[in-house]
C-alpha positions as YAML, in Angstrom:
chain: A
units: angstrom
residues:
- id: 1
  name: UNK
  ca: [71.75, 152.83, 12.69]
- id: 2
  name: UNK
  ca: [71.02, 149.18, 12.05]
- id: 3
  name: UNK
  ca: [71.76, 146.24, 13.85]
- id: 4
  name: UNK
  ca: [74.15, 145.14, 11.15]
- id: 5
  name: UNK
  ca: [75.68, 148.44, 11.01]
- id: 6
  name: UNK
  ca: [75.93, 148.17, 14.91]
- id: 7
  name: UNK
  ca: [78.00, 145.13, 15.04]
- id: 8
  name: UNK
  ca: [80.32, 146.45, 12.03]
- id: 9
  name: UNK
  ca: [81.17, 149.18, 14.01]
- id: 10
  name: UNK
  ca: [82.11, 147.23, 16.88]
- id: 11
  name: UNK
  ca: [84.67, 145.52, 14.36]
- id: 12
  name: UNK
  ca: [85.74, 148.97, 13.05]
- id: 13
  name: UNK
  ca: [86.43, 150.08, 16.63]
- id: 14
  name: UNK
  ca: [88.54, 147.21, 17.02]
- id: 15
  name: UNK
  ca: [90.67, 147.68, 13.89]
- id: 16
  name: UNK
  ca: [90.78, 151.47, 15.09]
- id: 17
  name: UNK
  ca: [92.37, 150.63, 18.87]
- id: 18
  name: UNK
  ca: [94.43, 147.92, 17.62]
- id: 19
  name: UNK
  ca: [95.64, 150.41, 14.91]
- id: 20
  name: UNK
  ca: [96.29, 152.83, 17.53]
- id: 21
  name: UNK
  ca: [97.70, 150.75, 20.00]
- id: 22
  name: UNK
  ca: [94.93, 151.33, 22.68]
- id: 23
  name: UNK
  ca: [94.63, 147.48, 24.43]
- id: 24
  name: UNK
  ca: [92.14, 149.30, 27.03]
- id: 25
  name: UNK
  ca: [89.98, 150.54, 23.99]
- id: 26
  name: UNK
  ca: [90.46, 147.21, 22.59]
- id: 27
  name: UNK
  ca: [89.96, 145.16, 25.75]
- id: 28
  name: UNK
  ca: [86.90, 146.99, 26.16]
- id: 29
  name: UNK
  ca: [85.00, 146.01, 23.26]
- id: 30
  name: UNK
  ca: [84.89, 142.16, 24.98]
- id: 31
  name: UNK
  ca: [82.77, 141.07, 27.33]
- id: 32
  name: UNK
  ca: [84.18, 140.68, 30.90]
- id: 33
  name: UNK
  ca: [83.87, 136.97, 30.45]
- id: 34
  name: UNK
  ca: [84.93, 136.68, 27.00]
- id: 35
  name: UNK
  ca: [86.84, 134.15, 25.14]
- id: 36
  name: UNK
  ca: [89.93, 134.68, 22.99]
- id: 37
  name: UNK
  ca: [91.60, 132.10, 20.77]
- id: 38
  name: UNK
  ca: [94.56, 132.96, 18.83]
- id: 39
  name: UNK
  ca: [95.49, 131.55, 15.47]
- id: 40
  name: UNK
  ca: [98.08, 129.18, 17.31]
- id: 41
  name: UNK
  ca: [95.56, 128.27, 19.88]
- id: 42
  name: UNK
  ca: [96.10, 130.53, 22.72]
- id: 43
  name: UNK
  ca: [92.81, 131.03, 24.51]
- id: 44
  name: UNK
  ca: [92.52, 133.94, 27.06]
- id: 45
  name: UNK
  ca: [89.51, 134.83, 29.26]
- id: 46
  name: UNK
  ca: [88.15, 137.85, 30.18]
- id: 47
  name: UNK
  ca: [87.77, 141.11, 29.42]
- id: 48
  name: UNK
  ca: [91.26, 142.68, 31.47]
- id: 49
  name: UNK
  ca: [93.30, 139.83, 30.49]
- id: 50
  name: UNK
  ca: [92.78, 140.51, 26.64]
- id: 51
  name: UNK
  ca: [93.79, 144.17, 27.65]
- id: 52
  name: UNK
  ca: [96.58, 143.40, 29.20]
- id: 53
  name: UNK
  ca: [97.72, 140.95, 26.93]
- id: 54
  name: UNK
  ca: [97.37, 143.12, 23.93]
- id: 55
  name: UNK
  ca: [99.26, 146.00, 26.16]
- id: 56
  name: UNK
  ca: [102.31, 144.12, 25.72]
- id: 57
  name: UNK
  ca: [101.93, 142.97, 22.45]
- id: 58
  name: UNK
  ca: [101.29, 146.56, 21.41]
- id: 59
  name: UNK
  ca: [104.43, 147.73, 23.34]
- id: 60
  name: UNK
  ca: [106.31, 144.70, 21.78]
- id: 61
  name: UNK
  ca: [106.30, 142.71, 19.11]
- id: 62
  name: UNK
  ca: [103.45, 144.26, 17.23]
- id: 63
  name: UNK
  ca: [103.89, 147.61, 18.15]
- id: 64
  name: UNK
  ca: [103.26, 149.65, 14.92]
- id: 65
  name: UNK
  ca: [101.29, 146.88, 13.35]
- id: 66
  name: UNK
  ca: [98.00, 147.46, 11.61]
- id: 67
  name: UNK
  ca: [94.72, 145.51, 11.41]
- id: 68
  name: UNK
  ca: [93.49, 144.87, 8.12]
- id: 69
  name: UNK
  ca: [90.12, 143.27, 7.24]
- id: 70
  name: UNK
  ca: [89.07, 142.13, 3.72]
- id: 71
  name: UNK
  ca: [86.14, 140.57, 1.96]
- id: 72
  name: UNK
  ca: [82.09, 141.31, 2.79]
- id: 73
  name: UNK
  ca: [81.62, 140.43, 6.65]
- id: 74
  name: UNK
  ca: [78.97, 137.86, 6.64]
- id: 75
  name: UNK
  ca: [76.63, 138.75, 9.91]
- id: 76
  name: UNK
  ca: [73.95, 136.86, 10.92]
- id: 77
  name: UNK
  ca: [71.82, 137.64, 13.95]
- id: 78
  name: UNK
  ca: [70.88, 133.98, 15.83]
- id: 79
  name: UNK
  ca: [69.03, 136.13, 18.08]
- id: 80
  name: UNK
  ca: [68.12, 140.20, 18.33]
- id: 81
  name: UNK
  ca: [70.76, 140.24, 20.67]
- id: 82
  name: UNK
  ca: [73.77, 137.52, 19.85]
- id: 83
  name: UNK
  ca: [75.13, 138.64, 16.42]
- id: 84
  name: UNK
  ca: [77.56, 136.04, 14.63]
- id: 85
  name: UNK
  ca: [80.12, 137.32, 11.87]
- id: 86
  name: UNK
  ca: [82.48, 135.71, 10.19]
- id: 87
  name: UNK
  ca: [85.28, 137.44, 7.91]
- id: 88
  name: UNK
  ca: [88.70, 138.09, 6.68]
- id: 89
  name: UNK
  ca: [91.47, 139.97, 8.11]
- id: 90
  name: UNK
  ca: [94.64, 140.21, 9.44]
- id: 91
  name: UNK
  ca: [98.07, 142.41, 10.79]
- id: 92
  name: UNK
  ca: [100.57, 143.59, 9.08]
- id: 93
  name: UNK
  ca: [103.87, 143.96, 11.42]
- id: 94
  name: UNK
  ca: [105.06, 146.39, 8.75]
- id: 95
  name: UNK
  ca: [102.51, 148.81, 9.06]
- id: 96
  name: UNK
  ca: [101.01, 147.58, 5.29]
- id: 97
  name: UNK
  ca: [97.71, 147.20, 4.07]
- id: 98
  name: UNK
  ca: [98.38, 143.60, 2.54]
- id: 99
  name: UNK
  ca: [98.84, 141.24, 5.60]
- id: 100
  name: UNK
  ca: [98.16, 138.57, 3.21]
- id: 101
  name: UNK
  ca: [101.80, 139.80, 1.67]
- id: 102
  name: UNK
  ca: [103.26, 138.66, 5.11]
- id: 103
  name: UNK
  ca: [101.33, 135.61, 5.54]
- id: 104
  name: UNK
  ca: [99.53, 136.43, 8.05]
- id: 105
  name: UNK
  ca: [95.67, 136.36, 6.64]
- id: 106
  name: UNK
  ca: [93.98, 134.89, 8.70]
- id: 107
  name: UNK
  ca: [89.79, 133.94, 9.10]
- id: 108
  name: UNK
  ca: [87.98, 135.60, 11.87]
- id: 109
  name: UNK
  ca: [84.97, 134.48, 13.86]
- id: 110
  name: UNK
  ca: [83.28, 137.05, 16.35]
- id: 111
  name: UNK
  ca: [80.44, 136.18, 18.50]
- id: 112
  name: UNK
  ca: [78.63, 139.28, 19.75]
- id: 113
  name: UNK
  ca: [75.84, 140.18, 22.34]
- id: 114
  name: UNK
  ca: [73.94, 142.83, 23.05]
- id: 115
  name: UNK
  ca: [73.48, 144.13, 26.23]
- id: 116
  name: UNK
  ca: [73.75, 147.02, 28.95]
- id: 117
  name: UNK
  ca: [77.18, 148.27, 27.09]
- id: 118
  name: UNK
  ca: [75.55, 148.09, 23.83]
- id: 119
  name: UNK
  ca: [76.95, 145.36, 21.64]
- id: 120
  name: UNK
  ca: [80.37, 143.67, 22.90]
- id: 121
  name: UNK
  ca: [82.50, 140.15, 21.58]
- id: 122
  name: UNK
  ca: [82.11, 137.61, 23.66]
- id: 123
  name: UNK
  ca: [84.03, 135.02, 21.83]
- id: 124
  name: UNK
  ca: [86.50, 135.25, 19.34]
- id: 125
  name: UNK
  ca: [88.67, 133.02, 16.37]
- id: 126
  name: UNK
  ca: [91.26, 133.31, 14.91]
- id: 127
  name: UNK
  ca: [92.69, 131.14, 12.17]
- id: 128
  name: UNK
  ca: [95.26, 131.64, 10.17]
- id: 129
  name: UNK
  ca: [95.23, 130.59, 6.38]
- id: 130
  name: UNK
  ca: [97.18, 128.15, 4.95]
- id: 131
  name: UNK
  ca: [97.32, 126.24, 1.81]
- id: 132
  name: UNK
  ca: [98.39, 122.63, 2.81]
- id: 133
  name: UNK
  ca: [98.19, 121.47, -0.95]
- id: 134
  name: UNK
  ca: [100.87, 124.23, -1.90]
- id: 135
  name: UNK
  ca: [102.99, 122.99, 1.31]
...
């Protein structure tokens, strides 16, 4: 497998826990220092804190929800081992495939490294889209 095909995976793995409501699966795809920034500007640190944040956001309000991503991921490698992709994506709370249809598409920024645990996210963006023109 490629080093592009790599990091993808690491973003498929993520849909896949969020999907399935696993916040340890998806906690452990960070780094234990990581950084997490919502799209309304909540930043968490650390690898057990994103777990356990997303444990009760899977057991609350977005229990059920599903993580969409659209568009060609664009991944460039600044280094053989720090990986930087930027793409589309998003949840739906109703299970859908169209969060867009919800307004909640947001753009995503990963930063990942390579190291002992194979390639992990150690930062993260999210922003949601908005059209301030159409406002």
């Amino acid at each position: 497998m490629s080093q592009h095909e790599e990091v993808l995976s690491v973003l498929a793995r993520l849909a896949d826990a969020w999907n399935s409501g696993d916040a340890t699966a998806y906690g452990n795809l960070f780094t234990e220092d990581a950084d997490y920034v919502t799209f309304f500007g909540l930043r968490s640190v650390g690898r057990q804190v994103i777990a356990d944040s997303h444990r009760e956001l899977f057991q609350g309000p977005l229990k059920g929800s599903k993580l969409t991503g659209w568009g060609e991921p664009r991944v460039r490698f600044l280094r053989d081992d720090v990986a930087v992709v930027v793409t589309g994506g998003g949840s739906s709370l109703t299970g859908g495939d169209d969060p867009a249809a919800e307004g909640r598409e947001s753009s995503l920024t990963y930063v990942l490294v390579r190291g002992d645990e194979g390639w992990r996210i150690t930062a993260f963006q999210n922003t949601r889209v908005s059209k301030p023109w159409e406002a």
